[in-house]
Short mmCIF file of C-alpha atoms in Angstrom, two decimals:
data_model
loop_
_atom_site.label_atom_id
_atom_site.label_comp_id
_atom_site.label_asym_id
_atom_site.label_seq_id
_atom_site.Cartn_x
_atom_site.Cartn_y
_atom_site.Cartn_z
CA UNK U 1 -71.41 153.33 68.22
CA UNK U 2 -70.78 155.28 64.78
CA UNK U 3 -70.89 154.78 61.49
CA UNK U 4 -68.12 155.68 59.49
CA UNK U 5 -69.79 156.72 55.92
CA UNK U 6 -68.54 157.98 53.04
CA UNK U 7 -70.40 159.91 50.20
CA UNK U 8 -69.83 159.13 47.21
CA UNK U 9 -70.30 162.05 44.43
CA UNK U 10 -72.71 160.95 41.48
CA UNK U 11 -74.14 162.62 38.73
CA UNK U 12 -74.76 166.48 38.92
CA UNK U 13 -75.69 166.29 42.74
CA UNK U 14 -76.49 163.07 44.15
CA UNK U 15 -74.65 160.83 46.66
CA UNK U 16 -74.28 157.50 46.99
CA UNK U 17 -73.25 156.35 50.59
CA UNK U 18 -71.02 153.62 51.77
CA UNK U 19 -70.25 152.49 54.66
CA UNK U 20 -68.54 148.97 56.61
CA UNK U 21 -70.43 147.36 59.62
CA UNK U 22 -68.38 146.43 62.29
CA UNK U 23 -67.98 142.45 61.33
CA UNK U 24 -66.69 143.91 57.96
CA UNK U 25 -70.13 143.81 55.80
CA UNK U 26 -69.14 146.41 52.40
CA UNK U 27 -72.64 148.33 52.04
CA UNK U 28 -74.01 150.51 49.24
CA UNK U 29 -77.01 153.14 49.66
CA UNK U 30 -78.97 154.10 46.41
CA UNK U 31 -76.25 153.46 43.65
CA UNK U 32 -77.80 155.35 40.70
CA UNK U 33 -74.47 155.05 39.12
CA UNK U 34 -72.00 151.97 39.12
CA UNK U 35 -68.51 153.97 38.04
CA UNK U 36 -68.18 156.04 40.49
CA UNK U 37 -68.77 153.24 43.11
CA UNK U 38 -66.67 150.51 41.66
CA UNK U 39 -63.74 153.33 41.45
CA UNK U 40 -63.95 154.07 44.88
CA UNK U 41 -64.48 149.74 46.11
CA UNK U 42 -61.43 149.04 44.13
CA UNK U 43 -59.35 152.66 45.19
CA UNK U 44 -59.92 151.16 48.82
CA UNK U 45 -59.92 147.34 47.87
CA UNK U 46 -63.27 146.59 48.87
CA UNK U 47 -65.93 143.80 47.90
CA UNK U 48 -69.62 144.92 48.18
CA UNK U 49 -72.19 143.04 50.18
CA UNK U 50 -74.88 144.53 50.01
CA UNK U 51 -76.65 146.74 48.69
CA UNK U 52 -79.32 149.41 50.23
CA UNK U 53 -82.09 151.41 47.73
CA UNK U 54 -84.66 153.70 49.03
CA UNK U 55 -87.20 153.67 45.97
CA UNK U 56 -87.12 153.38 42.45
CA UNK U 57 -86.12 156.21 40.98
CA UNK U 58 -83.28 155.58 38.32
CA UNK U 59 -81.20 158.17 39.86
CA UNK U 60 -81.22 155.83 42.93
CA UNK U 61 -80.98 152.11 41.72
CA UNK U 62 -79.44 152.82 37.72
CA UNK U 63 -76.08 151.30 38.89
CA UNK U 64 -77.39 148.06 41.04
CA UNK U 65 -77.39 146.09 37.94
CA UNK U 66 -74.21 146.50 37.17
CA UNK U 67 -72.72 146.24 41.11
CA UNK U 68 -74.62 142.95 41.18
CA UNK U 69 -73.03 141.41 38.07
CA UNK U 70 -69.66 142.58 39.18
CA UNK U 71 -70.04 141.73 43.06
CA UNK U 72 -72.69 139.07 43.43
CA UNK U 73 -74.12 141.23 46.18
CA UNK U 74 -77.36 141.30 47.74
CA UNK U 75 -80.13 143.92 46.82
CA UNK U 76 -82.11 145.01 49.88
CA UNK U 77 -85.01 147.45 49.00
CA UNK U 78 -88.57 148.62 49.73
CA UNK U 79 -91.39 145.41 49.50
CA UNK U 80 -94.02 147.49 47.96
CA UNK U 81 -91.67 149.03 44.92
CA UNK U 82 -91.02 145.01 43.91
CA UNK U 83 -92.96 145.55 40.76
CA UNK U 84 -90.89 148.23 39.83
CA UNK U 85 -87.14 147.19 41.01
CA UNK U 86 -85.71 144.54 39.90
CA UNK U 87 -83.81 141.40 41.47
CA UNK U 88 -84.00 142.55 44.70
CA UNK U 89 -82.91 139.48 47.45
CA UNK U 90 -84.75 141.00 50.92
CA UNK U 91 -87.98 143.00 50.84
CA UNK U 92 -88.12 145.75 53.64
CA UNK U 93 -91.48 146.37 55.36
CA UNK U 94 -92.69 149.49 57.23
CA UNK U 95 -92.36 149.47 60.99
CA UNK U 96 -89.76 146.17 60.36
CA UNK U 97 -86.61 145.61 61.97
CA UNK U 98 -83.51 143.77 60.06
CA UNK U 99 -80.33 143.00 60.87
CA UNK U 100 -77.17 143.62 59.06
CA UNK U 101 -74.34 141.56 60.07
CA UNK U 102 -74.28 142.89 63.62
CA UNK U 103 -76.26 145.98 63.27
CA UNK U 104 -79.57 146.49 63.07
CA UNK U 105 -81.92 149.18 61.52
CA UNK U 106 -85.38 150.34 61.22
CA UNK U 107 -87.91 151.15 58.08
CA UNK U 108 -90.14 153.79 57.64
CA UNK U 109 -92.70 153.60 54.75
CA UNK U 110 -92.77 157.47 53.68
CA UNK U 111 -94.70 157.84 50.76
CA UNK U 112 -95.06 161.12 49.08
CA UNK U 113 -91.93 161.33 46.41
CA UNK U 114 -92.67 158.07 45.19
CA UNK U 115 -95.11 155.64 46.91
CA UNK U 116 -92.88 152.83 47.73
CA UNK U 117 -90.71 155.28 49.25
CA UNK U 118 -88.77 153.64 52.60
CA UNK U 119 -86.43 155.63 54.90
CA UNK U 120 -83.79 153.92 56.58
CA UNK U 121 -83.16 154.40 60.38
CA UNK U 122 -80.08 152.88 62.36
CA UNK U 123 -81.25 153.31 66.08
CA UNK U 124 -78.34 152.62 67.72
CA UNK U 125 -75.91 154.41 65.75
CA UNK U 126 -78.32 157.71 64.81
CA UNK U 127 -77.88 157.51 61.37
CA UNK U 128 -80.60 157.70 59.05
CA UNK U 129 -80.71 157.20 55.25
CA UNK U 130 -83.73 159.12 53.55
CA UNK U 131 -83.18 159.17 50.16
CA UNK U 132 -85.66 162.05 48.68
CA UNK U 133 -87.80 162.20 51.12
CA UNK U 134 -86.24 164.47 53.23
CA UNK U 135 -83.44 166.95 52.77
CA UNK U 136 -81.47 169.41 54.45
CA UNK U 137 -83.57 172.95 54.54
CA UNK U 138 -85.90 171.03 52.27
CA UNK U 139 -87.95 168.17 51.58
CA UNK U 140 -88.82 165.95 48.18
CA UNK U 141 -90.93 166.90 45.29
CA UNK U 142 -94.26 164.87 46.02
CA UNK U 143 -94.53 163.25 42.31
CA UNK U 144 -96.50 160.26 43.26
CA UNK U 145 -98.45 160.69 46.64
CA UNK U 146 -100.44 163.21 48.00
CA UNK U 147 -99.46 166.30 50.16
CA UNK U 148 -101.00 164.53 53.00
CA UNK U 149 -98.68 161.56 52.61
CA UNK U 150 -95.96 163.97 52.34
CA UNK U 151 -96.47 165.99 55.00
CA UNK U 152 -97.35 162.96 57.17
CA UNK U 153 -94.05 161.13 56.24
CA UNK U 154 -91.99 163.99 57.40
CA UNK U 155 -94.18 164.05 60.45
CA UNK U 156 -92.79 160.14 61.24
CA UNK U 157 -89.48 161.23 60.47
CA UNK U 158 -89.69 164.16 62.94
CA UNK U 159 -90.15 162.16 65.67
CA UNK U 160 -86.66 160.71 65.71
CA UNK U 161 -84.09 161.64 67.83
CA UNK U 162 -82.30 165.20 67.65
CA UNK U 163 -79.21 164.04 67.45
CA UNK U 164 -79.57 161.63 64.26
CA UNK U 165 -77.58 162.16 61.13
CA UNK U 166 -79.55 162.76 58.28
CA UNK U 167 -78.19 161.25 55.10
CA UNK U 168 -80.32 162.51 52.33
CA UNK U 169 -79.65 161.59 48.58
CA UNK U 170 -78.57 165.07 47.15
CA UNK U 171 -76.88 168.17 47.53
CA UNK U 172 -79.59 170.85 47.41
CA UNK U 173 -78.65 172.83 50.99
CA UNK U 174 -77.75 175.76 49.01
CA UNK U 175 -80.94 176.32 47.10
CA UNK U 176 -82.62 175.38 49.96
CA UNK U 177 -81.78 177.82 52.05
CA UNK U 178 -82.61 180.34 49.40
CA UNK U 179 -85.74 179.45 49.25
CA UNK U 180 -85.78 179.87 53.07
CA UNK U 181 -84.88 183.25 52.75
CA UNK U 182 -87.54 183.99 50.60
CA UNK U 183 -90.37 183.39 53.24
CA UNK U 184 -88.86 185.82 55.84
CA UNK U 185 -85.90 187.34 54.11
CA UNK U 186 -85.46 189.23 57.75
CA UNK U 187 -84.30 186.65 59.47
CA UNK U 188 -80.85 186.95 60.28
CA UNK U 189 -80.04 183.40 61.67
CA UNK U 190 -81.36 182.71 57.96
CA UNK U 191 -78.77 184.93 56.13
CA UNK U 192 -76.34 182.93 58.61
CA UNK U 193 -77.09 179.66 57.86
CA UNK U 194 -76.61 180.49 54.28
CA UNK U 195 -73.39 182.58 54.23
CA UNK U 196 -72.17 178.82 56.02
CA UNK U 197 -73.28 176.59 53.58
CA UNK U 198 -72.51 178.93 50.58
CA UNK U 199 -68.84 178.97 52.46
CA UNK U 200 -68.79 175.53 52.41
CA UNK U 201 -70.17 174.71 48.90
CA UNK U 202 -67.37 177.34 47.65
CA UNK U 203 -64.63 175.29 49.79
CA UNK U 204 -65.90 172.31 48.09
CA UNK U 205 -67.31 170.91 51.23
CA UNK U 206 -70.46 168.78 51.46
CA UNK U 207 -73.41 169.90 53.49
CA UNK U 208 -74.55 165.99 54.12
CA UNK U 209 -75.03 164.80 57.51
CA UNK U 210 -77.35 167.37 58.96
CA UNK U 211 -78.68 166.89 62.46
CA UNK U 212 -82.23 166.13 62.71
CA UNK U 213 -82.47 168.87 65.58
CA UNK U 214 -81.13 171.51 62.64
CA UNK U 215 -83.56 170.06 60.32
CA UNK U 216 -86.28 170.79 63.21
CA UNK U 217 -85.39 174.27 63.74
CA UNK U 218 -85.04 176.03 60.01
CA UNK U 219 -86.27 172.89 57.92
CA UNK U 220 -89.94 174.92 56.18
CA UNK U 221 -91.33 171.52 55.41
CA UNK U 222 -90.84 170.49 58.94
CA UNK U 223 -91.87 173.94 60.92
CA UNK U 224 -94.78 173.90 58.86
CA UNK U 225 -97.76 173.73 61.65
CA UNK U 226 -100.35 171.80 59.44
CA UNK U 227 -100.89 170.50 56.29
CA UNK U 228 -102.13 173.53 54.91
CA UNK U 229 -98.79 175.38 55.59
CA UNK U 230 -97.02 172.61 54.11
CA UNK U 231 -98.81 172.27 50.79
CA UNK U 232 -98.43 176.04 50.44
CA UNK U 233 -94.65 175.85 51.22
CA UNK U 234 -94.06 172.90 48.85
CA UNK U 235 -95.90 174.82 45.99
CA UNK U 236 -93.98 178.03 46.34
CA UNK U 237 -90.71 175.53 45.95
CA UNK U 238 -91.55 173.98 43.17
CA UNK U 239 -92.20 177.29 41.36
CA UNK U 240 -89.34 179.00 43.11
#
């Protein structure tokens, strides 16, 4: 089975995702904006259900407020950011599964950006959503764990199947790759890779799904071969 999901453009780079499950369920992922999301619901004449965050960061949950007055949805998020999110009706748990209408998905506790942090994983349909945790060619800025957690997160998310879609919360391929240039700028499947997504970016294309398998191959954060390589990697980025 497959998802059919839309990104929705937010903001200066972020995307918020929608998508229908098969018995008709309207679902958000990490609405940090209401407007756009209520233009596109009422563009297609839908009524939201429910409503999917990843962790608290406003850029991520600044528009469920608003959805929920509007919609009367639900608020499904990650149990240990309760303190710091707001009216949320289901509280996800590491290593749980939960149904939604007649799918079913899995969550990953991957601290490191923030420390509530969840990643969602939908087996069946190889979809996950991983908010800023991991993205294409890159990986999130660890503001609230350690490197360890980090770097052990992505490790859990590595483990999933090649072939899942990764859904990640922004549009920062193109820098990304950049900055994978930069530790072997002689690389020419490197250059490639670029050249595509700058093609893409100029087309007005988005760069969101990447395959996990992609992600494996070129992804620094997740070639890294220990933490030591990692830590070094994610410092160079955040100066770079």
């Amino acid at each position: 089975m497959t998802l059919d999901i839309t990104a929705i453009p937010a903001f200066t780079d972020n995307y918020i995702f929608h998508f229908q499950t098969p018995d008709g369920l309207c679902v958000i992922v990490d609405p940090g904006d209401a407007e756009p999301v209520v233009e596109y619901l009422d563009k297609n004449k839908l009524k939201l259900d429910i409503i999917l965050l990843t962790h608290h960061h406003h850029d991520h949950i600044g528009g469920t407020e608003a959805l929920v007055k509007k919609y009367d949805c639900e608020v499904w998020g990650p149990a240990t950011e309760k303190a710091r999110i707001p009216d949320m009706d289901k509280f996800l748990k590491d290593e749980k599964e939960y149904q939604l209408g007649d799918l079913s998905f899995h969550v990953f506790h991957t601290p490191g950006h923030t420390m509530g942090h969840i990643c969602l994983y939908f087996d069946e349909e190889r979809v996950l959503f991983c908010g800023d945790t991991l993205f294409s060619l890159g990986c999130g800025r660890v503001f609230e764990g350690t490197m360890r957690q980090m770097f052990d997160s992505l490790q859990t998310l590595k483990d999933l199947p090649d072939d899942t879609d990764v859904y990640c919360a922004h549009e920062y391929t193109l820098a990304n790759a950049k900055f994978m240039i930069s530790l072997d700028p002689y690389h020419r499947e490197y250059k490639k890779i670029r050249d595509k997504i700058a093609k893409m970016r100029e087309e007005g294309k988005i760069t969101i799904p990447s395959k996990l398998g992609f992600e494996k191959d070129y992804n620094p954060f997740l070639t890294a071969i220990n933490i030591n390589e990692f830590e070094e990697r994610r410092k160079a980025k955040d100066a770079f």
